[in-house]
Tab-separated table of C-alpha atoms in Angstrom:
chain	number	residue	atom	x	y	z
F	6	UNK	CA	78.146	102.997	125.481
F	7	UNK	CA	78.471	104.678	128.855
F	8	UNK	CA	81.449	106.575	130.161
F	9	UNK	CA	84.649	107.355	128.339
F	10	UNK	CA	87.492	104.968	127.731
F	11	UNK	CA	90.628	105.318	129.887
F	12	UNK	CA	92.598	106.070	126.722
F	13	UNK	CA	90.386	109.051	125.931
F	14	UNK	CA	90.728	110.343	129.482
F	15	UNK	CA	94.504	110.148	129.181
F	16	UNK	CA	94.397	111.970	125.864
F	17	UNK	CA	92.328	114.766	127.365
F	18	UNK	CA	94.913	115.187	130.117
F	19	UNK	CA	97.657	115.230	127.463
F	20	UNK	CA	96.383	118.443	125.861
F	21	UNK	CA	98.742	121.244	126.990
F	22	UNK	CA	97.180	123.782	129.336
F	23	UNK	CA	95.701	126.717	127.482
F	24	UNK	CA	95.703	124.938	124.141
F	25	UNK	CA	92.482	122.927	124.203
F	26	UNK	CA	89.577	124.816	122.731
F	27	UNK	CA	91.385	128.138	122.644
F	28	UNK	CA	89.939	130.729	120.278
F	29	UNK	CA	91.469	131.034	116.844
F	30	UNK	CA	93.003	134.447	116.533
F	31	UNK	CA	92.379	136.625	113.537
F	32	UNK	CA	95.180	138.746	112.093
F	33	UNK	CA	96.074	141.317	114.716
F	34	UNK	CA	95.669	138.860	117.611
F	35	UNK	CA	92.018	139.541	118.437
F	36	UNK	CA	90.164	136.305	119.330
F	37	UNK	CA	86.866	135.660	117.640
F	38	UNK	CA	83.858	135.672	119.929
F	39	UNK	CA	82.594	132.257	121.001
F	40	UNK	CA	79.464	130.973	122.578
F	41	UNK	CA	76.986	132.173	119.935
F	42	UNK	CA	77.974	129.773	117.146
F	43	UNK	CA	78.181	125.992	116.894
F	44	UNK	CA	81.503	124.304	117.543
F	45	UNK	CA	82.118	122.320	114.367
F	46	UNK	CA	84.819	119.743	113.644
F	47	UNK	CA	85.324	118.627	110.034
F	48	UNK	CA	87.285	115.477	109.234
F	49	UNK	CA	88.750	114.474	105.892
F	50	UNK	CA	91.510	115.391	103.499
F	51	UNK	CA	92.246	116.778	100.071
F	52	UNK	CA	89.753	118.703	97.987
F	53	UNK	CA	86.712	117.189	99.700
F	54	UNK	CA	87.684	118.577	103.089
F	55	UNK	CA	88.606	121.894	101.474
F	56	UNK	CA	85.097	122.155	100.027
F	57	UNK	CA	83.545	121.467	103.423
F	58	UNK	CA	85.777	124.010	105.178
F	59	UNK	CA	85.130	126.708	102.581
F	60	UNK	CA	81.419	126.236	103.288
F	61	UNK	CA	81.593	125.882	107.064
F	62	UNK	CA	83.719	128.996	107.622
F	63	UNK	CA	80.811	130.977	106.196
F	64	UNK	CA	78.455	129.890	108.971
F	65	UNK	CA	80.594	129.488	112.095
F	66	UNK	CA	83.683	131.057	113.605
F	67	UNK	CA	84.364	128.026	115.801
F	68	UNK	CA	85.738	125.532	113.303
F	69	UNK	CA	88.423	122.840	113.553
F	70	UNK	CA	89.704	120.654	110.722
F	71	UNK	CA	91.141	117.218	111.514
F	72	UNK	CA	93.214	116.091	108.552
F	73	UNK	CA	94.473	112.713	107.378
F	74	UNK	CA	98.261	112.246	107.244
F	75	UNK	CA	98.763	109.270	104.929
F	76	UNK	CA	99.581	111.128	101.687
F	77	UNK	CA	102.664	109.751	99.948
F	78	UNK	CA	102.517	111.424	96.546
F	79	UNK	CA	103.828	114.630	94.985
F	80	UNK	CA	105.525	117.307	97.068
F	81	UNK	CA	104.192	115.812	100.314
F	82	UNK	CA	105.600	112.397	99.510
F	83	UNK	CA	109.011	113.817	98.636
F	84	UNK	CA	109.223	115.813	101.875
F	85	UNK	CA	107.985	112.836	103.857
F	86	UNK	CA	110.618	110.539	102.334
F	87	UNK	CA	113.487	113.027	102.600
F	88	UNK	CA	112.817	114.507	106.046
F	89	UNK	CA	110.667	111.896	107.786
F	90	UNK	CA	107.917	114.451	108.483
F	91	UNK	CA	104.147	114.289	108.325
F	92	UNK	CA	102.911	114.858	104.766
F	93	UNK	CA	101.940	118.562	104.829
F	94	UNK	CA	99.868	118.798	101.635
F	95	UNK	CA	96.372	118.109	102.963
F	96	UNK	CA	97.074	120.319	105.984
F	97	UNK	CA	98.104	123.116	103.612
F	98	UNK	CA	94.943	122.709	101.547
F	99	UNK	CA	92.815	122.919	104.683
F	100	UNK	CA	94.561	126.131	105.756
F	101	UNK	CA	94.036	127.619	102.295
F	102	UNK	CA	90.331	126.766	102.430
F	103	UNK	CA	90.039	128.597	105.750
F	104	UNK	CA	91.549	131.815	104.379
F	105	UNK	CA	89.146	134.732	104.259
F	106	UNK	CA	87.666	136.317	101.157
F	107	UNK	CA	89.450	139.643	101.776
F	108	UNK	CA	92.670	140.658	100.021
F	109	UNK	CA	94.870	139.360	102.858
F	110	UNK	CA	93.221	135.967	102.949
F	111	UNK	CA	93.100	135.433	99.202
F	112	UNK	CA	96.699	136.576	98.734
F	113	UNK	CA	97.967	134.145	101.337
F	114	UNK	CA	95.773	131.375	99.966
F	115	UNK	CA	97.419	131.799	96.565
F	116	UNK	CA	100.901	132.027	98.089
F	117	UNK	CA	100.750	128.818	100.109
F	118	UNK	CA	99.184	126.958	97.172
F	119	UNK	CA	101.834	128.233	94.738
F	120	UNK	CA	104.026	125.520	93.224
F	121	UNK	CA	107.499	126.221	91.891
F	122	UNK	CA	108.196	125.324	88.279
F	123	UNK	CA	111.848	124.605	87.633
F	124	UNK	CA	114.322	122.037	86.402
F	125	UNK	CA	115.727	121.599	89.894
F	126	UNK	CA	114.781	120.098	93.236
F	127	UNK	CA	112.115	122.736	93.956
F	128	UNK	CA	110.003	121.673	90.981
F	129	UNK	CA	106.346	121.184	92.000
F	130	UNK	CA	107.013	121.849	95.679
F	131	UNK	CA	104.234	123.966	97.212
F	132	UNK	CA	105.264	127.058	99.181
F	133	UNK	CA	102.888	126.148	102.006
F	134	UNK	CA	104.392	122.682	102.340
F	135	UNK	CA	107.865	124.160	102.814
F	136	UNK	CA	106.579	126.749	105.286
F	137	UNK	CA	104.782	124.160	107.409
F	138	UNK	CA	107.743	121.760	107.462
F	139	UNK	CA	110.156	124.597	108.316
F	140	UNK	CA	108.029	125.555	111.319
F	141	UNK	CA	107.816	121.923	112.425
F	142	UNK	CA	111.602	121.783	112.418
F	143	UNK	CA	111.918	125.142	114.188
F	144	UNK	CA	109.300	124.541	116.874
F	145	UNK	CA	109.300	120.760	117.230
F	146	UNK	CA	105.521	120.812	117.697
F	147	UNK	CA	103.041	119.977	114.928
F	148	UNK	CA	100.073	121.720	116.516
F	149	UNK	CA	101.904	124.867	117.595
F	150	UNK	CA	103.368	125.266	114.112
F	151	UNK	CA	100.001	124.855	112.372
F	152	UNK	CA	98.398	127.324	114.783
F	153	UNK	CA	101.143	129.820	113.917
F	154	UNK	CA	100.564	129.397	110.177
F	155	UNK	CA	96.847	129.847	110.776
F	156	UNK	CA	97.457	133.145	112.565
F	157	UNK	CA	99.699	134.335	109.736
F	158	UNK	CA	96.980	133.574	107.189
F	159	UNK	CA	94.141	134.947	109.308
F	160	UNK	CA	92.525	131.521	108.953
F	161	UNK	CA	88.873	131.215	109.979
F	162	UNK	CA	89.477	128.061	111.991
F	163	UNK	CA	92.076	125.647	113.279
F	164	UNK	CA	93.846	122.817	111.430
F	165	UNK	CA	95.066	119.671	113.216
F	166	UNK	CA	96.621	116.421	111.967
F	167	UNK	CA	94.703	113.310	112.981
F	168	UNK	CA	97.955	111.650	114.099
F	169	UNK	CA	101.453	112.887	114.903
F	170	UNK	CA	103.113	110.052	112.964
F	171	UNK	CA	103.141	109.644	109.173
F	172	UNK	CA	100.886	106.764	108.176
F	173	UNK	CA	100.804	104.319	105.297
F	174	UNK	CA	97.436	103.413	103.810
F	175	UNK	CA	97.033	99.846	102.583
F	176	UNK	CA	94.040	98.406	100.745
F	177	UNK	CA	92.802	94.921	99.972
F	178	UNK	CA	91.711	95.085	96.335
F	179	UNK	CA	89.852	92.418	94.391
F	180	UNK	CA	90.778	92.284	90.717
F	181	UNK	CA	93.746	94.633	90.985
F	182	UNK	CA	95.407	92.447	88.379
F	183	UNK	CA	92.931	92.152	85.466
F	184	UNK	CA	94.368	88.738	84.628
F	185	UNK	CA	93.318	87.529	88.114
F	186	UNK	CA	89.904	89.183	88.561
F	187	UNK	CA	88.885	87.120	91.616
F	188	UNK	CA	92.156	87.423	93.527
F	189	UNK	CA	92.631	89.932	96.341
F	190	UNK	CA	95.920	91.833	96.476
F	191	UNK	CA	97.368	94.333	98.940
F	192	UNK	CA	97.898	97.786	97.443
F	193	UNK	CA	100.175	100.129	99.385
F	194	UNK	CA	100.219	103.914	99.539
F	195	UNK	CA	97.457	106.512	99.470
F	196	UNK	CA	98.343	107.809	96.018
F	197	UNK	CA	98.197	104.274	94.592
F	198	UNK	CA	95.011	103.290	96.425
F	199	UNK	CA	93.220	106.398	95.145
F	200	UNK	CA	93.687	105.301	91.528
F	201	UNK	CA	93.744	101.542	91.894
F	202	UNK	CA	92.018	99.325	89.335
F	203	UNK	CA	89.759	96.670	90.779
F	204	UNK	CA	87.369	96.862	93.729
F	205	UNK	CA	88.620	98.049	97.112
F	206	UNK	CA	87.381	95.638	99.797
F	207	UNK	CA	88.828	97.362	102.857
F	208	UNK	CA	91.632	99.642	103.998
F	209	UNK	CA	93.898	99.726	107.034
F	210	UNK	CA	96.748	101.839	108.358
F	211	UNK	CA	100.371	101.044	109.092
F	212	UNK	CA	101.043	101.256	111.978
F	213	UNK	CA	97.637	99.757	112.752
F	214	UNK	CA	97.253	101.477	116.148
F	215	UNK	CA	98.491	105.019	115.471
F	216	UNK	CA	98.293	107.622	118.229
F	217	UNK	CA	95.715	110.355	117.776
F	218	UNK	CA	96.691	113.978	118.281
F	219	UNK	CA	95.199	114.844	121.705
F	220	UNK	CA	93.876	118.197	120.483
F	221	UNK	CA	91.954	116.415	117.714
F	222	UNK	CA	90.309	114.065	120.208
F	223	UNK	CA	89.515	117.012	122.478
F	224	UNK	CA	87.929	118.920	119.598
F	225	UNK	CA	85.666	115.992	118.653
F	226	UNK	CA	84.555	115.430	122.242
F	227	UNK	CA	83.761	119.127	122.750
F	228	UNK	CA	82.028	119.727	119.405
F	229	UNK	CA	78.384	120.518	118.752
F	230	UNK	CA	78.633	119.080	115.235
F	231	UNK	CA	81.077	116.699	113.568
F	232	UNK	CA	81.185	116.671	109.763
F	233	UNK	CA	82.693	113.664	107.966
F	234	UNK	CA	83.292	113.928	104.228
F	235	UNK	CA	83.023	114.606	101.391
F	236	UNK	CA	86.252	113.327	99.867
F	237	UNK	CA	88.059	110.276	98.561
F	238	UNK	CA	86.205	107.601	100.487
F	239	UNK	CA	88.918	105.057	101.190
F	240	UNK	CA	91.924	107.386	101.211
F	241	UNK	CA	90.614	110.541	102.936
F	242	UNK	CA	87.367	109.799	104.818
F	243	UNK	CA	87.624	106.267	106.237
F	244	UNK	CA	91.235	106.643	107.551
F	245	UNK	CA	89.930	108.769	110.443
F	246	UNK	CA	87.915	105.763	111.586
F	247	UNK	CA	91.079	103.639	111.708
F	248	UNK	CA	92.776	105.704	114.441
F	249	UNK	CA	91.449	103.993	117.594
F	250	UNK	CA	91.313	106.994	119.935
F	251	UNK	CA	89.784	109.190	117.258
F	252	UNK	CA	87.135	106.567	116.499
F	253	UNK	CA	86.391	106.233	120.222
F	254	UNK	CA	85.870	109.994	120.380
F	255	UNK	CA	83.590	109.935	117.332
F	256	UNK	CA	81.506	107.166	118.900
F	257	UNK	CA	81.335	108.723	122.366
F	258	UNK	CA	80.996	112.431	121.586
F	259	UNK	CA	77.712	114.135	122.397
F	260	UNK	CA	78.050	116.085	119.157
F	261	UNK	CA	75.665	115.459	116.305
F	262	UNK	CA	77.276	113.850	113.285
F	263	UNK	CA	76.645	114.635	109.641
F	264	UNK	CA	78.061	112.597	106.773
F	265	UNK	CA	78.466	114.573	103.561
F	266	UNK	CA	78.392	112.330	100.494
F	267	UNK	CA	80.326	112.851	97.288
F	268	UNK	CA	78.678	114.154	94.151
F	269	UNK	CA	79.880	111.234	92.043
F	270	UNK	CA	81.883	108.016	92.393
F	271	UNK	CA	85.633	108.525	92.159
F	272	UNK	CA	87.435	106.777	89.296
F	273	UNK	CA	89.530	104.052	90.840
F	274	UNK	CA	88.669	103.558	94.494
F	275	UNK	CA	84.857	103.981	94.346
F	276	UNK	CA	84.104	103.547	90.663
F	277	UNK	CA	80.542	102.293	90.233
F	278	UNK	CA	79.577	102.941	93.860
F	279	UNK	CA	76.034	104.096	94.603
F	280	UNK	CA	75.456	106.585	97.465
F	281	UNK	CA	74.212	103.750	99.684
F	282	UNK	CA	77.295	101.660	98.869
F	283	UNK	CA	79.421	104.449	100.336
F	284	UNK	CA	77.472	104.055	103.576
F	285	UNK	CA	77.819	100.285	103.549
F	286	UNK	CA	81.625	100.351	103.344
F	287	UNK	CA	81.784	103.066	105.999
F	288	UNK	CA	79.757	100.848	108.314
F	289	UNK	CA	82.037	97.872	107.708
F	290	UNK	CA	85.022	99.900	108.881
F	291	UNK	CA	83.250	101.467	111.885
F	292	UNK	CA	80.234	99.345	112.910
F	293	UNK	CA	79.738	101.252	116.201
F	294	UNK	CA	79.568	104.675	114.563
F	295	UNK	CA	76.181	106.396	114.646
F	296	UNK	CA	75.165	109.308	112.430
F	297	UNK	CA	72.437	111.914	112.721
F	298	UNK	CA	72.237	113.241	109.166
F	299	UNK	CA	73.407	112.078	105.748
F	300	UNK	CA	73.691	114.983	103.302
F	301	UNK	CA	73.549	114.310	99.563
F	302	UNK	CA	72.941	116.291	96.410
F	303	UNK	CA	69.465	115.473	95.187
F	304	UNK	CA	70.699	115.057	91.601
F	305	UNK	CA	73.291	112.470	92.698
F	306	UNK	CA	70.780	110.091	94.326
F	307	UNK	CA	68.919	107.974	91.762
F	308	UNK	CA	67.405	105.673	94.409
F	309	UNK	CA	66.268	107.703	97.415
F	310	UNK	CA	64.569	104.793	99.158
F	311	UNK	CA	67.746	102.687	99.173
F	312	UNK	CA	69.785	105.580	100.544
F	313	UNK	CA	67.161	106.211	103.228
F	314	UNK	CA	67.268	102.545	104.260
F	315	UNK	CA	71.083	102.586	104.419
F	316	UNK	CA	71.046	105.766	106.515
F	317	UNK	CA	68.568	104.234	108.960
F	318	UNK	CA	71.197	101.616	109.741
F	319	UNK	CA	73.261	104.443	111.257
F	320	UNK	CA	70.244	106.050	112.939
F	321	UNK	CA	70.414	108.930	110.472
F	322	UNK	CA	67.976	110.995	108.455
F	323	UNK	CA	68.716	111.869	104.826
F	324	UNK	CA	68.806	115.502	103.756
F	325	UNK	CA	68.811	116.175	100.017
F	326	UNK	CA	69.915	119.588	98.816
F	327	UNK	CA	71.433	121.141	95.685
F	328	UNK	CA	75.099	121.508	96.667
F	329	UNK	CA	76.890	121.038	93.321
F	330	UNK	CA	78.314	123.849	91.258
F	331	UNK	CA	75.873	125.102	88.619
F	332	UNK	CA	78.382	124.419	85.814
F	333	UNK	CA	77.706	120.691	86.053
F	334	UNK	CA	81.149	119.739	87.361
F	335	UNK	CA	81.243	117.179	90.207
F	336	UNK	CA	82.427	119.795	92.698
F	337	UNK	CA	80.657	121.359	95.651
F	338	UNK	CA	79.584	124.988	95.538
F	339	UNK	CA	80.735	126.679	98.788
F	340	UNK	CA	77.661	128.901	99.100
F	341	UNK	CA	75.180	126.108	98.399
F	342	UNK	CA	76.988	123.700	100.707
F	343	UNK	CA	77.090	126.369	103.422
F	344	UNK	CA	73.334	126.869	103.082
F	345	UNK	CA	72.769	123.109	103.374
F	346	UNK	CA	74.951	122.812	106.487
F	347	UNK	CA	73.298	125.848	108.064
F	348	UNK	CA	69.842	124.386	107.486
F	349	UNK	CA	70.898	121.021	108.930
F	350	UNK	CA	72.434	122.618	112.006
F	351	UNK	CA	69.248	124.577	112.649
F	352	UNK	CA	66.780	121.773	111.905
F	353	UNK	CA	68.620	118.948	113.647
F	354	UNK	CA	70.754	120.768	116.189
F	355	UNK	CA	70.246	122.326	119.544
F	356	UNK	CA	68.101	125.426	119.713
F	357	UNK	CA	70.189	128.556	120.148
F	358	UNK	CA	71.285	131.860	118.577
F	359	UNK	CA	74.281	130.548	116.651
F	360	UNK	CA	74.695	133.613	114.467
């Protein structure tokens, strides 16, 4: 594809002056130095994105998270229903993952993740959710408010919503009703899709042509590396490919793209999926998307040849590395994942003194 779409050009012009690509400020207002590290954009949501961010902040100071906004469960769902706001939960988790390892960062990480326990309306609300929503109401600007929270936390990166409107995730699921195993039903809501019985065939968003946040598009177009995944495949990873302007940016960016696979299938939405099956469904939702690298834990890939063949369909090489926690749990180890990303960036990226 040559040139950029008119919609992307308009989105670039929509980014307020001084906001696009500005340095993230550490506590005290001092901007981090740029130009010697890769610009990295990570897309996803939930714990998968948090794992990626916790790793990436160890190897670059130029990091932007683009976060899904379709959550409709828990504290986020209640705030969304009551106030009509974007669900803040995944944004909060991303900010917590970007907090530093010093006392300030870890204290604020615990504070914004803290959930009230009571018999009243505050029960299970997260402090960070309330803080983010309060700033949205005060400032009337999603991006400005999230930047302000990031400065308060001393976050090692920037957090952006993928869209400025709350979205509903819908899935076509075969066998959702066990009494009708061959029938396909529509399942509505991210929280429901994530745990649905049956086999998810495809997902879509409502509205089906949501506007992308201009700063998110700008970040993808200006990145050196874009990281997609890990995370809930249908409810956190693929939704980014369903926002037209964001998908256009992912297709047209000159950045290199790495797909980080999960350590195990997720009960419900990807139960029984092989690593290569994850790639197949990704390709069905975004057939024009090319990849450069597919990262997987070597212990989670029983059939390396099949994964290699699936990756070739995207133009990608497969990199196998130990990235799981040593305790055997299906969770990424931040240090091991950071080492894997760092090696990929150096082996497959542009030559330069990034650190």
